Short mmCIF file of C-alpha atoms in Angstrom, two decimals:
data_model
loop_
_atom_site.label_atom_id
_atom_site.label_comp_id
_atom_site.label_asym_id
_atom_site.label_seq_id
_atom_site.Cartn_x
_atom_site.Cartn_y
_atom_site.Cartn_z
CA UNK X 93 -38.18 -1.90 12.88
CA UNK X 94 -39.80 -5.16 11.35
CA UNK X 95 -41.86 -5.05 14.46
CA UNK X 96 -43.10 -9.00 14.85
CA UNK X 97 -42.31 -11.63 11.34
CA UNK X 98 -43.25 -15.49 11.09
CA UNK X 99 -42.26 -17.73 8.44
CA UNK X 100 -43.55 -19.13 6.73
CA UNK X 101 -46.83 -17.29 5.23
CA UNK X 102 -47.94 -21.30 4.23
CA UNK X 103 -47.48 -24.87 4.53
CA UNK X 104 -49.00 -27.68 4.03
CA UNK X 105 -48.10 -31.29 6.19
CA UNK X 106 -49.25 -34.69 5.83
CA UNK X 107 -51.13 -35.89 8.78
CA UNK X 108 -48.35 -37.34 11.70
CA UNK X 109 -45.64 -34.81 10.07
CA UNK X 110 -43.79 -32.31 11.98
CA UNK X 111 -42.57 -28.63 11.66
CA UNK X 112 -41.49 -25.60 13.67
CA UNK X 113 -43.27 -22.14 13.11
CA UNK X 114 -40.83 -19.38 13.03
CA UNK X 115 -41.99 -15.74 15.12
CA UNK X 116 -38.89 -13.36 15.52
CA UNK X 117 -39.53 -9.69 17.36
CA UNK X 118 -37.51 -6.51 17.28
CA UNK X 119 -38.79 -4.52 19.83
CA UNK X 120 -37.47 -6.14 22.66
CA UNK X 121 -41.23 -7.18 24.48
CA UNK X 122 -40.18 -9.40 27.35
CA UNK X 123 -44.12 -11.02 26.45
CA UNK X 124 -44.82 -13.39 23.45
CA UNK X 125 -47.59 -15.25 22.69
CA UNK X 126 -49.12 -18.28 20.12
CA UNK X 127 -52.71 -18.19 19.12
CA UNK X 128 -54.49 -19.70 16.48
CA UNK X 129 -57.71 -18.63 15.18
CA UNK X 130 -60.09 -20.65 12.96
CA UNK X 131 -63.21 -19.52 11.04
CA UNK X 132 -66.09 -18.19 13.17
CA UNK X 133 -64.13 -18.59 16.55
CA UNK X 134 -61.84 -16.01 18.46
CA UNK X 135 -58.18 -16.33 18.79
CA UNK X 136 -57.08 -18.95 21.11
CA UNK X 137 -53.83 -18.67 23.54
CA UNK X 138 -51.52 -21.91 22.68
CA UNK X 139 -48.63 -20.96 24.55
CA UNK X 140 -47.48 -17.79 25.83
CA UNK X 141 -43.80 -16.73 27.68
CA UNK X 142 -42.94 -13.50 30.15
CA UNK X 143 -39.53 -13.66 29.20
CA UNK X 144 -36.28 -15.77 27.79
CA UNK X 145 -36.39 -19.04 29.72
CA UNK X 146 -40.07 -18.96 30.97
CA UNK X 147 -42.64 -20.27 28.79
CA UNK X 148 -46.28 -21.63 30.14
CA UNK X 149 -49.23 -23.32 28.58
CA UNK X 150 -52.17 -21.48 27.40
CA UNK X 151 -55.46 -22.44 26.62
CA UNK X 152 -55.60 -25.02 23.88
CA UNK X 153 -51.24 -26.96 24.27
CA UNK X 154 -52.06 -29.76 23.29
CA UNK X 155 -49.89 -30.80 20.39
CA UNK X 156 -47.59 -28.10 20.59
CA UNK X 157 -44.51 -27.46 22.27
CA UNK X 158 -42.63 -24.14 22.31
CA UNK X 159 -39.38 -22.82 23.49
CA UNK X 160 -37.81 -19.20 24.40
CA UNK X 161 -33.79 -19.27 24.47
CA UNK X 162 -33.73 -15.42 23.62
CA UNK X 163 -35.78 -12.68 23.72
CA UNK X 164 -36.65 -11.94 20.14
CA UNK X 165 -37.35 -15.64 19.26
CA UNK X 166 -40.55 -17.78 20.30
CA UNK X 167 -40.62 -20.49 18.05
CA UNK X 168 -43.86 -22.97 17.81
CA UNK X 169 -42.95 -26.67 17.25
CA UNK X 170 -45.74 -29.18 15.56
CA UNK X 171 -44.91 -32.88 16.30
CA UNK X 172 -47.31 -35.62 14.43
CA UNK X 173 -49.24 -33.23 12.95
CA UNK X 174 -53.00 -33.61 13.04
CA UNK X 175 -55.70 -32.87 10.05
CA UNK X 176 -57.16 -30.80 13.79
CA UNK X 177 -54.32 -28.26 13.75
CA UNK X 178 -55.42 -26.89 10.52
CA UNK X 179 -55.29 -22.98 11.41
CA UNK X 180 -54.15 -19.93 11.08
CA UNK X 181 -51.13 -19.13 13.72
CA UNK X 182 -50.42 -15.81 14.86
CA UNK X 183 -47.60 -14.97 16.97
CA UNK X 184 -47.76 -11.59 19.25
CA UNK X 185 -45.60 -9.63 21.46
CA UNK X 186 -46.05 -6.46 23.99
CA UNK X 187 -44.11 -5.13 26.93
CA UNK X 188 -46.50 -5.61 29.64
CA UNK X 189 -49.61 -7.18 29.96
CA UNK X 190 -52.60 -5.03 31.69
CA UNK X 191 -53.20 -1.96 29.18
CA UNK X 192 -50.33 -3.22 26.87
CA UNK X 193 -51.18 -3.70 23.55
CA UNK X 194 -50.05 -6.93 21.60
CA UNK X 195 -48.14 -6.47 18.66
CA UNK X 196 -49.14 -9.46 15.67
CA UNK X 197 -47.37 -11.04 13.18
CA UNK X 198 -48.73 -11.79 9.54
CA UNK X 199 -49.85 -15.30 10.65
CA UNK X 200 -48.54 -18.45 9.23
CA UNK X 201 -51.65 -20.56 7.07
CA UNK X 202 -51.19 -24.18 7.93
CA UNK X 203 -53.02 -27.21 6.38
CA UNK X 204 -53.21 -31.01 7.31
CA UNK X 205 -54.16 -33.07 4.98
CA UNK L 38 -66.73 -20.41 31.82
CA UNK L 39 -65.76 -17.40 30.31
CA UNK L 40 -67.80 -16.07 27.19
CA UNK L 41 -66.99 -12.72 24.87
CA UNK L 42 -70.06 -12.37 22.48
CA UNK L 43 -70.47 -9.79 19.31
CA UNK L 44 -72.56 -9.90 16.63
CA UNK L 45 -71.49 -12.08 13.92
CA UNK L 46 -71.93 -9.56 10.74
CA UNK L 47 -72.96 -6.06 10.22
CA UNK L 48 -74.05 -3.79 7.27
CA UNK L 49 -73.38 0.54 7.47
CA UNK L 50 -73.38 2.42 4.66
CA UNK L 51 -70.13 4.92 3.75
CA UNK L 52 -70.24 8.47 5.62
CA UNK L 53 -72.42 6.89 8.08
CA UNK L 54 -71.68 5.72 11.81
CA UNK L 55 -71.93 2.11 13.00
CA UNK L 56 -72.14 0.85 16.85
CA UNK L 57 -70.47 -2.83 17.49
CA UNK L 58 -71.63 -4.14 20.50
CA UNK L 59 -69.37 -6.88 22.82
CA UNK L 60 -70.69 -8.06 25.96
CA UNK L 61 -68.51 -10.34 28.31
CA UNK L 62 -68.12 -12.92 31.38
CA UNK L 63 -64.88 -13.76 32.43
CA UNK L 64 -63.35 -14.38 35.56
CA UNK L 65 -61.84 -11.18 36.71
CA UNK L 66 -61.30 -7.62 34.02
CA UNK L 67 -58.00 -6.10 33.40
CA UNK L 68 -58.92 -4.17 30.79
CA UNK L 69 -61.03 -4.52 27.29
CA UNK L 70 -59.15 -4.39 23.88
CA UNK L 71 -60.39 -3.57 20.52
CA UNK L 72 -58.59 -5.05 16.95
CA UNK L 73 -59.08 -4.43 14.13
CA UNK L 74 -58.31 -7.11 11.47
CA UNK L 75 -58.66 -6.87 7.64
CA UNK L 76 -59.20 -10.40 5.93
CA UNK L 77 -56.01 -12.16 5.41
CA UNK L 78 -54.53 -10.37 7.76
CA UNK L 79 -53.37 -10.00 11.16
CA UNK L 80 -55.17 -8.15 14.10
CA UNK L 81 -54.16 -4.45 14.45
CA UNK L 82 -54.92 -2.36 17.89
CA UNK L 83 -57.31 -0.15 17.88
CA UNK L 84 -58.59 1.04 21.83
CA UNK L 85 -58.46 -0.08 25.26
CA UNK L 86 -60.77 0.75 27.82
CA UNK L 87 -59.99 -0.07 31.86
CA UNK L 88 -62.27 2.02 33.75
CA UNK L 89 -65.88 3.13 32.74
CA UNK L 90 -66.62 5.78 30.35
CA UNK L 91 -65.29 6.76 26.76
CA UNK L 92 -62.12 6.24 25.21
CA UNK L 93 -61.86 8.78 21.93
CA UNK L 94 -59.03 8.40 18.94
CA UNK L 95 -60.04 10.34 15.84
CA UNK L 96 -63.30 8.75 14.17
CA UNK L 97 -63.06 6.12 16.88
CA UNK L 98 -64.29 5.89 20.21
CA UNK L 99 -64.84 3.14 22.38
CA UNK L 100 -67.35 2.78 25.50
CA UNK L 101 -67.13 0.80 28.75
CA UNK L 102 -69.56 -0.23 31.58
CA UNK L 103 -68.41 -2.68 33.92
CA UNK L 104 -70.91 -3.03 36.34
CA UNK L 105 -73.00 -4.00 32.95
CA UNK L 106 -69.83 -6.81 31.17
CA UNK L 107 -70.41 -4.81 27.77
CA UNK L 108 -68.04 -2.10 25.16
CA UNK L 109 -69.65 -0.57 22.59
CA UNK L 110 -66.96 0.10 19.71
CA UNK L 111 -68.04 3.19 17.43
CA UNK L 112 -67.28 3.95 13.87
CA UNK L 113 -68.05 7.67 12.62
CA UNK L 114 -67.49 9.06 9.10
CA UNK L 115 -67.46 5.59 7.75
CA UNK L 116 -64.84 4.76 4.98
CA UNK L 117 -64.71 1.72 2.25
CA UNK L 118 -61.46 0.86 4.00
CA UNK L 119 -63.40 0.34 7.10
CA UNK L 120 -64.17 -3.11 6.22
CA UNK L 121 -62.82 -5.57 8.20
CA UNK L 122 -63.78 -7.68 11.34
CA UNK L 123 -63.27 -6.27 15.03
CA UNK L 124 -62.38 -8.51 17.51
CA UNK L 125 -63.35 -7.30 20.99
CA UNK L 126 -60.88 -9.38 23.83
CA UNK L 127 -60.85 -8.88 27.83
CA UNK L 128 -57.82 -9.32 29.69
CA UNK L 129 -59.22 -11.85 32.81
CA UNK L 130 -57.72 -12.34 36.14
CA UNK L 131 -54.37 -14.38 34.87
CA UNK L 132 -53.79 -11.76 32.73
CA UNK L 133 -54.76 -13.74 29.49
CA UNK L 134 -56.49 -12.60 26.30
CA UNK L 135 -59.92 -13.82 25.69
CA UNK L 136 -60.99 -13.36 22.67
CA UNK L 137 -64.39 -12.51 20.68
CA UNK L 138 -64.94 -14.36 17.15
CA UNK L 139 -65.27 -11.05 16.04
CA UNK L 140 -67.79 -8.66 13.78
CA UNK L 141 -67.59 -8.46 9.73
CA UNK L 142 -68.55 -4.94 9.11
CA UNK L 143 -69.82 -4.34 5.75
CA UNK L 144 -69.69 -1.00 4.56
CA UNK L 145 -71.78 -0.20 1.11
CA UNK L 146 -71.30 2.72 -0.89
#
């Protein structure tokens, strides 16, 4: 099992680009999730989705747009990228929620310049 | 507003033990999680704690009190490979991660 896999590791966008962050899982979690995490802060929800078809905003949308056609693809979507969205994007997965654990991809690095 | 606080950086020495300390508000608790994430890399599960007491897997354990918001995450038999940051996160009433900025343990030889 490849367990959760984003591509790609980096990428760099002009300011007002756009791009779509890959996250694929194999372990057939009904729960996905977007964070991003930047220095000296904890990991913030973007989007999150119980299930193909249902997707919901989390803490810090703005910017972002996500989709969830099957269950082992979640895919993040950057439009007019800002030099703000500079991050580091993790996408997760688990099978539950209370005393699941999330499962993480390696993280995509993303500049804006 | 919801707050997760731990201690930004901390220095233990190899064969020793270390205590990391998270203390939390957050509008309801389903459950505390502990990660474990080397730089450059992603966040790795390491405990969970629902109801009060100790939670014990090999050299660590992890304590909860409730009725106090605070986990106390504890390293024994220190290795090199130890260091990383630990991100302490509490599952709130919508069932969402919140999330620490995590420790930087330091371990010296």
């Amino acid at each position: 099992n490849a367990g959760v896999t984003q591509t790609p590791k980096f990428r760099i966008l002009k300011i007002g680009q756009s791009m779509t962050l890959q996250c694929t899982q194999d372990m057939n979690h009904n729960y996905m999730y977007w964070y991003r995490q930047d220095p000296g802060m904890g990991l913030k929800l973007i989007y999150y989705s119980v299930g193909a078809g249902i997707t919901d905003k989390g803490e810090v949308p703005n910017g972002y747009n996500v989709s969830r056609s099957t269950t082992e693809d979640f895919p993040l979507r950057l439009e007019l990228a800002a030099p703000s969205q500079t991050s580091v994007y993790f996408c997760a997965s688990s099978y539950g929620t209370s005393g699941n654990e999330q499962f993480f991809g390696p993280g995509t690095r993303l500049t804006v310049l | 507003g919801q707050n997760i606080d731990q201690p930004t950086e901390m220095t233990a020495t190899e064969g020793a033990i270390v205590q990391i300390n998270c203390t939390y508000q957050t509008s309801g608790f389903n459950g505390l999680f502990w990660y474990q994430q080397h730089a450059g890399e992603a966040p790795t599960f390491l405990s969970y704690n629902v109801l009060d007491g100790l939670e014990e897997k090999g050299r660590f354990s992890s304590f909860l009190s409730r009725s106090k918001g605070y986990s106390d995450l504890l390293l024994k038999e220190l290795q090199m490979k130890d260091s990383a940051s630990y991100l302490c996160a509490v599952m709130d009433s919508n069932y969402q991660l919140i999330w620490g900025a995590g420790t930087k343990l330091i371990i010296k030889p």
